[in-house]
Structures are given as structure tokens and as C-alpha cells.
Amino acid sequence: MRRIALVDVNNFYVSCERVFNPKLEGQPIVVLSNNDGCIVSRSAEVKALGVPNGSPWYHVRELAEKHQIQAFSSNYTLYGDMSRRVMDVLRQFSPDQEIYSIDEAFIDLTPQPHLEPAALGRLIRQRLKQWVGVPVSVGVGSTKTIAKLANHAAKKRAEFAGVCDLGLLDAGALDALMRGFGVREVWGVGPKLEAKLTERGIRTVADLRDAPASALREAYSVVLERTVRELRGVSCLRLDQVRPARQQIISSRSFGEPVFALEELVQSVQRHATRAAEKLRRDGSVAAVVGVWLETNRFRKQDAQYHPSASTRLPAPTDDTLSLVAGARRALERIFRKGYRYVKAGVCLSDIGDRRVRQGALFELPDHAAKRERLMKVLDAANERYGSGILGPGHAGMTRPARWAMKRLMTTPAYTTSWNDLVRVQA
DNA sequence: TCTGGGGTCCTAGGACCC
DNA sequence: TCTGGGGTCCTAGGACCC
């Protein structure tokens, strides 16, 4: 029997903000998405007010004023660094770790049968609180799907006090617990599947566990069949310790203000292609296709809508910023139409491979490629040292601050990654 | 006036092959 | 009246995750 633990940080972004501003403890606070658009993290106090995750911030303004909810712009520099600290601590409990997202990881405790998972879970909780400063929940089960469910139980049921090992429950207690949770709480069941399953009379986790797996595969997909088997304790999902290189790299942003002119779209698309190329090089990958898309505001029914996309296939896979920017620009020029109120642009790199086994172009000059490579090294080094975006193509004549630049009006300092932002402690 | 930004996997259907 | 039977590859779109 495997023993998989899922550890995640409770309302991660909110918890990060609280580490450096303890006065926020016990206060209703939220963290907002880019452009201060939507709520992406809520403290328990805000959840208790019934504010759903993902709500547009301006929709809850009134409620926020009434209850003095404090909002913060997202500070990904801080959250990324805090995430690294959490993962470092977790790795000390088991080297068999899959970092599943910025705030959660699976760890395999099977190779340490002499340790009791629940006791270990309590130790993890205590240590992360003390060493990193964030509260976590721990769920343990014989499969990843059960560990996810256990984690949910650890949060929702006070009697578990943040740590739940479903392996400790006898059959009757496990059944009761599974009857107490709706099918939507299962990892892999979203709103669409929930609706379809409900039609079939499958309403609780227990209903899904006991449903005929092969029939569900026929009706829906192999993904759902695997979920059902995992709920029964049959492991169908591997623990992926090494993340394979990404197959797709996206850089996109909503604009701070609507944009109408090609000139401004060019600037933002160049910026996205540059960022995507940086990510690509960091992965040690090359891409053969660069895609661009534009969006108008789909919530504004009075506006003419236009959501075009196009892509450019490059002569050979590359990680060269200038080639990728040029490709993105060509794609953009093909889809741009005047007269629309654009609110977002994005770039997507695909057909990605390992740069070490890259196939060159037929007419490529070897020393040209070598020069470009050196140029990219300089670019990456400069941006690493002086801040991302300091050096890049198309910067000449750029209007600052651009209309397309993000709005972030409530950002906290980069406490852990910038000397200037270090916390001052008074004696 | 203001509604995020990343990713993954699977399926269906069409084009094409022998 | 009857019009084969396998394959592969690619793409678009859908569903899910955080």
C-alpha cells in the first residue's frame, strides 16, 4: 500500500502577505490578479463572508468597504520565493517529491514505513509554520486522488486539525466521509462533469467511487475512469518527480487600458515574445512555432467582438529572441484589424524541443547562430542583473508608461528578493 | 470603467497512406 | 442493390487543474 501525502499552503498568497505584515492576521484580506482584476486568494474571514474565488474586485467593492476587506496586488516575486522555501523544507521529509503547483506538492512516504504519516504531517505543519511562516494542510492516502481528498477533509473538518490520513479510517468511517462530500470535490471533476454525473444520480464522492468505471469511460473519457479507480485505491497516476520540459510557453496580459492602434499592439506582442523566449532558454528548449492572439472585451455586449489568432512557423526551431519576435510580429500583422477595442494580447510558443538535439535550417550560417547565442547570453545576463525588461528588442521609442502596461496599485515590497525591500526591524 | 495567467491531457474528425 | 479495412498524423476544441 502506497502512502502519498499532499501538502499545500492554506490560501497561499494571503498567507505570504501575512508573514511580512503580522497585523493582517485575523483580518479579512484578498490578493488580486494582474491589473487588480479578480480575487485569486481569500483569507478565511473573506471566505466566511461568502465571497467566491475569482470574483471581479469591483463587484465586491461595496462589501469590501463595509467589512474593511484589504486588497493587495499580486506580488509573484515574493510568492515564487516563498514557494521555493516551502518546497525545500518539504524535500527534507521525503526526496520523492512532485511539485504540483506553486503552493502544493505530493511527497511519497512509502519508502519510510517506520514513520507514521499523520505524525509526520503534524511535524511538517509545525516546521513550515516555524521556518517559513505559513500554515499548511496535509492529506494522506494510497493514491494521489485520495491524498487530494484527504487534504480537502483536513481543511473542512475541524476534528482533523489540518492533518488527515484517510488510511487510518475504518471502512465505515471512510464511507461516511465520502458520502459527506459532493462529487465536485474530487480532483478531476469540474463543473461540466459534475452536471453530467448528477444526471446519472452520482452525487457524492462515494457514489463516484462505486460507479461502474468502464461504463463511465464509454460515456465520458479514460480520465474519469482513472479517477474512479484511484478513489478505490488503485494507483493510476504516477508521482512525477522531474517535470518534463514544457510543451507550450505562454506569455499574455490584459492591458491596463483598452488599445486600438497596431503600433501599441506591436509593443506588447514584442514584450510577450521576449518574455516567452526567456522562459524557453531557461528550459533549455527551442520552439518552431510562434503564435499570437488578440482579444476584445467579451463582457461588453455593446462592442464588436474579434478574437483572432495566427501563428508563424520558423525555418528552424530556435530560442533566439529576435527570430521569435519577428515571427510574432508577422503573425500579428496578419490578424490585426482596425476599429476594435483590444483588451488583451498573447504569445504562445509551441512545437518545442530540446535545444541540444536541434535541427538547424538548411541555409543557416553557423557563425551567425553562434553570434546570436552570445547576444542572447548578454541579454539574459542584463535582465537577470538589472530587472526583467531592461534590455530587449523594440525598446527604442517606447512610450512609458504604455497604455498596455499592467495596473498594480496595491503591491507589497519584494521582501525576500530585493535588498531595498528588506524588512526593517526596530530595536 | 473596472472581469487573470498560466498549464495539461484527451477526443473527435479530417487528411492521407497502403 | 451491393462500394474495404486497416493504419497514422495533425489540429481544434473541450475539460480539467491551480
PDB file of C-alpha atoms in Angstrom, chain A residues 14 36 62 80 102 115 123 137 146 153 156 171 178 195 202 258 304 312 349 371 373 391 400 408 415:
ATOM      1  CA  VAL A  14      -2.726  35.748   1.508  1.00  0.00           C
ATOM      2  CA  ASP A  36      -6.067  44.203  -9.947  1.00  0.00           C
ATOM      3  CA  GLU A  62     -19.273  47.658  -1.562  1.00  0.00           C
ATOM      4  CA  GLY A  80       7.752  32.428  -6.046  1.00  0.00           C
ATOM      5  CA  ILE A 102       3.247  26.999  -6.702  1.00  0.00           C
ATOM      6  CA  LEU A 115       7.208   6.639  10.267  1.00  0.00           C
ATOM      7  CA  LEU A 123       5.614  17.785  12.172  1.00  0.00           C
ATOM      8  CA  SER A 137      -2.740  21.288   5.379  1.00  0.00           C
ATOM      9  CA  ILE A 146      -7.273  10.043  -2.275  1.00  0.00           C
ATOM     10  CA  ALA A 153     -11.030  16.860   4.583  1.00  0.00           C
ATOM     11  CA  LYS A 156     -13.016  21.291   6.065  1.00  0.00           C
ATOM     12  CA  ALA A 171     -14.370   1.192   6.109  1.00  0.00           C
ATOM     13  CA  MET A 178     -17.086  10.075   1.221  1.00  0.00           C
ATOM     14  CA  ALA A 195     -23.625  18.308 -14.021  1.00  0.00           C
ATOM     15  CA  ILE A 202     -23.851  10.260  -8.953  1.00  0.00           C
ATOM     16  CA  PRO A 258      -8.023  49.370 -23.996  1.00  0.00           C
ATOM     17  CA  ALA A 304     -17.873  44.464 -31.794  1.00  0.00           C
ATOM     18  CA  THR A 312       4.265  31.634 -37.832  1.00  0.00           C
ATOM     19  CA  LEU A 349       5.453  29.183 -28.357  1.00  0.00           C
ATOM     20  CA  LYS A 371      26.810  35.267 -32.592  1.00  0.00           C
ATOM     21  CA  GLU A 373      23.765  32.815 -28.985  1.00  0.00           C
ATOM     22  CA  LEU A 391      17.083  45.288 -22.341  1.00  0.00           C
ATOM     23  CA  ARG A 400       6.302  54.907 -20.922  1.00  0.00           C
ATOM     24  CA  ARG A 408      -0.979  47.252 -10.000  1.00  0.00           C
ATOM     25  CA  TYR A 415      10.723  41.407   0.902  1.00  0.00           C
TER      26      TYR A 415
END
